[in-house]
Short mmCIF file of C-alpha atoms in Angstrom, two decimals:
data_model
loop_
_atom_site.label_atom_id
_atom_site.label_comp_id
_atom_site.label_asym_id
_atom_site.label_seq_id
_atom_site.Cartn_x
_atom_site.Cartn_y
_atom_site.Cartn_z
CA MET A 1 0.00 0.00 0.00
CA ASN A 2 1.44 3.36 -1.02
CA LEU A 3 1.21 6.31 1.35
CA ASN A 4 0.38 9.58 -0.41
CA THR A 5 2.01 12.71 1.06
CA ASP A 6 -1.12 14.86 0.75
CA THR A 7 -3.35 12.15 2.18
CA PHE A 8 -0.95 11.67 5.08
CA TRP A 9 -0.85 15.43 5.74
CA GLN A 10 -4.66 15.57 5.89
CA TYR A 11 -4.76 12.45 8.06
CA SER A 12 -2.19 14.05 10.40
CA LEU A 13 -4.20 17.27 10.69
CA ASP A 14 -7.27 15.20 11.57
CA VAL A 15 -5.52 13.16 14.27
CA TYR A 16 -3.55 16.13 15.64
CA GLY A 17 -6.78 18.11 15.94
CA ARG A 18 -8.50 15.56 18.15
CA ASP A 19 -9.03 16.22 21.85
CA ASN A 20 -5.70 16.37 23.69
CA VAL A 21 -3.64 14.83 20.86
CA ALA A 22 -1.69 18.02 20.09
CA ALA A 23 -0.78 18.65 23.73
CA THR A 24 0.10 14.99 24.29
CA ALA A 25 2.18 14.80 21.11
CA ILE A 26 4.09 17.96 22.08
CA ALA A 27 4.72 16.52 25.56
CA LEU A 28 6.11 13.34 23.96
CA GLN A 29 8.28 15.52 21.73
CA ASP A 30 9.56 17.90 24.39
CA ASP A 31 9.87 15.51 27.33
CA PHE A 32 10.85 12.25 25.61
CA GLY A 33 12.32 13.16 22.20
CA VAL A 34 9.54 11.57 20.16
CA ASN A 35 9.20 12.85 16.63
CA VAL A 36 5.58 13.97 16.16
CA ASN A 37 5.49 13.13 12.45
CA MET A 38 6.69 9.62 13.21
CA LEU A 39 4.05 9.40 15.94
CA LEU A 40 1.43 10.38 13.36
CA LEU A 41 2.83 7.75 11.00
CA LEU A 42 2.42 5.19 13.79
CA CYS A 43 -1.21 6.28 14.07
CA TRP A 44 -1.67 5.89 10.32
CA CYS A 45 -0.17 2.40 10.54
CA MET A 46 -2.54 1.55 13.38
CA ASP A 47 -5.52 2.69 11.31
CA ASN A 48 -4.34 0.91 8.16
CA GLY A 49 -2.82 -2.30 9.51
CA GLY A 50 0.78 -1.47 8.57
CA ILE A 51 3.39 -3.29 10.65
CA VAL A 52 6.66 -1.35 10.84
CA THR A 53 9.61 -3.21 12.37
CA LEU A 54 12.26 -1.62 14.60
CA ASN A 55 14.74 -1.70 11.71
CA GLN A 56 12.22 0.06 9.46
CA TRP A 57 11.55 2.72 12.14
CA GLN A 58 15.32 3.27 12.32
CA VAL A 59 15.48 3.72 8.54
CA LEU A 60 12.55 6.19 8.70
CA HIS A 61 14.20 8.06 11.58
CA ALA A 62 17.44 8.35 9.60
CA ALA A 63 15.51 9.59 6.56
CA ILE A 64 14.28 12.63 8.49
CA ALA A 65 17.51 13.46 10.34
CA GLU A 66 18.22 16.53 8.21
CA THR A 67 14.71 17.95 8.45
CA GLU A 68 14.63 17.15 12.16
CA SER A 69 17.71 19.24 12.90
CA LEU A 70 16.21 22.11 10.88
CA LEU A 71 12.90 21.78 12.73
CA VAL A 72 14.52 21.71 16.17
CA ALA A 73 16.50 24.88 15.44
CA HIS A 74 13.45 26.59 13.94
CA ARG A 75 11.21 25.54 16.83
CA GLU A 76 13.68 27.10 19.30
CA LYS A 77 13.67 30.31 17.27
CA ARG A 78 9.84 30.38 17.21
CA ARG A 79 9.61 29.73 20.96
CA ALA A 80 12.11 32.50 21.65
CA GLU A 81 10.03 34.86 19.51
CA ARG A 82 6.98 33.90 21.56
CA GLN A 83 8.79 35.06 24.70
CA ALA A 84 10.15 38.26 23.10
CA SER A 85 9.16 41.55 24.61
CA PRO A 86 7.46 43.25 23.00
CA PHE A 87 5.71 40.35 21.32
CA ASN A 88 5.67 40.66 17.52
CA GLU A 89 2.64 38.70 16.32
CA LYS A 90 3.53 39.09 12.62
CA ALA A 91 7.01 37.70 13.13
CA TYR A 92 5.68 34.87 15.29
CA ASP A 93 3.00 33.94 12.73
CA ALA A 94 5.60 33.93 9.95
CA LEU A 95 7.77 31.57 12.00
CA LYS A 96 4.75 29.29 12.59
CA ARG A 97 4.08 29.14 8.83
CA GLU A 98 7.75 28.36 8.15
CA GLU A 99 7.65 25.62 10.76
CA LEU A 100 4.58 24.08 9.11
CA ASP A 101 6.45 24.10 5.78
CA LEU A 102 9.33 22.24 7.44
CA GLU A 103 6.86 19.76 8.96
CA MET A 104 5.44 19.15 5.48
CA GLN A 105 8.95 18.58 4.10
CA GLN A 106 9.61 16.11 6.87
CA GLN A 107 6.38 14.27 6.15
CA GLU A 108 7.32 14.10 2.48
CA ALA A 109 10.68 12.55 3.41
CA LEU A 110 8.87 10.10 5.70
CA THR A 111 6.31 9.05 3.11
CA THR A 112 8.95 8.70 0.39
CA MET A 113 11.01 6.38 2.58
CA TYR A 114 7.95 4.54 3.89
CA ASN A 115 6.92 3.74 0.32
CA ARG A 116 10.36 2.22 -0.32
CA LEU A 117 10.04 -0.17 2.61
CA SER A 118 8.46 -3.61 2.44
CA VAL A 119 5.83 -2.99 5.09
CA GLU A 120 3.54 -5.89 5.87
CA TYR A 121 -0.16 -5.31 6.39
CA VAL A 122 -2.57 -7.20 8.60
CA PRO A 123 -6.25 -6.73 9.34
CA VAL A 124 -6.72 -3.61 11.47
CA GLN A 125 -8.23 -5.58 14.38
CA GLY A 126 -5.82 -6.80 17.02
CA VAL A 127 -2.46 -5.74 18.29
CA ASN A 128 -0.14 -3.86 15.94
CA GLY A 129 3.54 -4.74 16.34
CA SER A 130 4.52 -1.27 15.16
CA ILE A 131 3.85 0.04 18.67
CA ALA A 132 6.52 -2.08 20.38
CA SER A 133 9.07 -1.17 17.71
CA PHE A 134 8.20 2.52 18.04
CA VAL A 135 8.54 2.33 21.84
CA ASN A 136 11.96 0.71 21.42
CA LEU A 137 13.13 3.28 18.86
CA PHE A 138 12.46 6.17 21.22
CA LYS A 139 13.48 4.20 24.36
CA LEU A 140 10.11 4.72 26.04
CA ARG A 141 9.75 1.29 27.68
CA GLN A 142 10.98 2.46 31.10
CA GLN A 143 9.15 5.80 30.85
CA PRO A 144 5.67 5.28 32.36
CA GLN A 145 4.52 8.83 31.55
CA ALA A 146 5.61 8.46 27.94
CA VAL A 147 3.74 5.15 27.66
CA LYS A 148 0.68 6.83 29.15
CA TYR A 149 0.91 9.64 26.59
CA LEU A 150 1.41 7.20 23.72
CA THR A 151 -1.57 5.14 24.89
CA SER A 152 -3.68 8.30 25.00
CA VAL A 153 -2.81 9.19 21.41
CA ILE A 154 -3.54 5.65 20.20
CA GLN A 155 -6.85 5.59 22.06
CA SER A 156 -7.80 8.85 20.32
CA LEU A 157 -7.84 6.91 17.05
CA HIS A 158 -10.91 5.06 18.27
CA SER A 159 -12.67 7.93 20.00
CA THR A 160 -15.75 9.54 18.55
CA ALA A 161 -14.62 13.06 19.55
CA LYS A 162 -12.85 14.02 16.35
#
């Protein structure tokens, strides 16, 4: 199954916009080093039965290394602008738009690499092995709060409050 960049972007906006997903995803990012776009890809895999192995997650993570370093630097710049006094809303909004462009570039890199992988698919019902591999990639196993956050995001996939 091929993953279309535009479809994935729209899917991501839908999931990210659900109750508490944005705040939880940002907490996973800031507190535990989880890449939000990879988290959203995990969600897509959960919804579509894609099983991504640890090795495949590592390949995906490497594929976004360049965009990730750009995003981290840009995010710091945007957050500093948010704290600037006096606050310049125009400058801050421009930085937010630039950050979204970088996020889109990162998703494009992710989907391109994902489509090169031999991902297996299973019926959506049941446990998805992608979760354990994702947890191992970001070393979350011994992080109860991170597991709680991850569980919350996954549960949002099945909630009716979209």
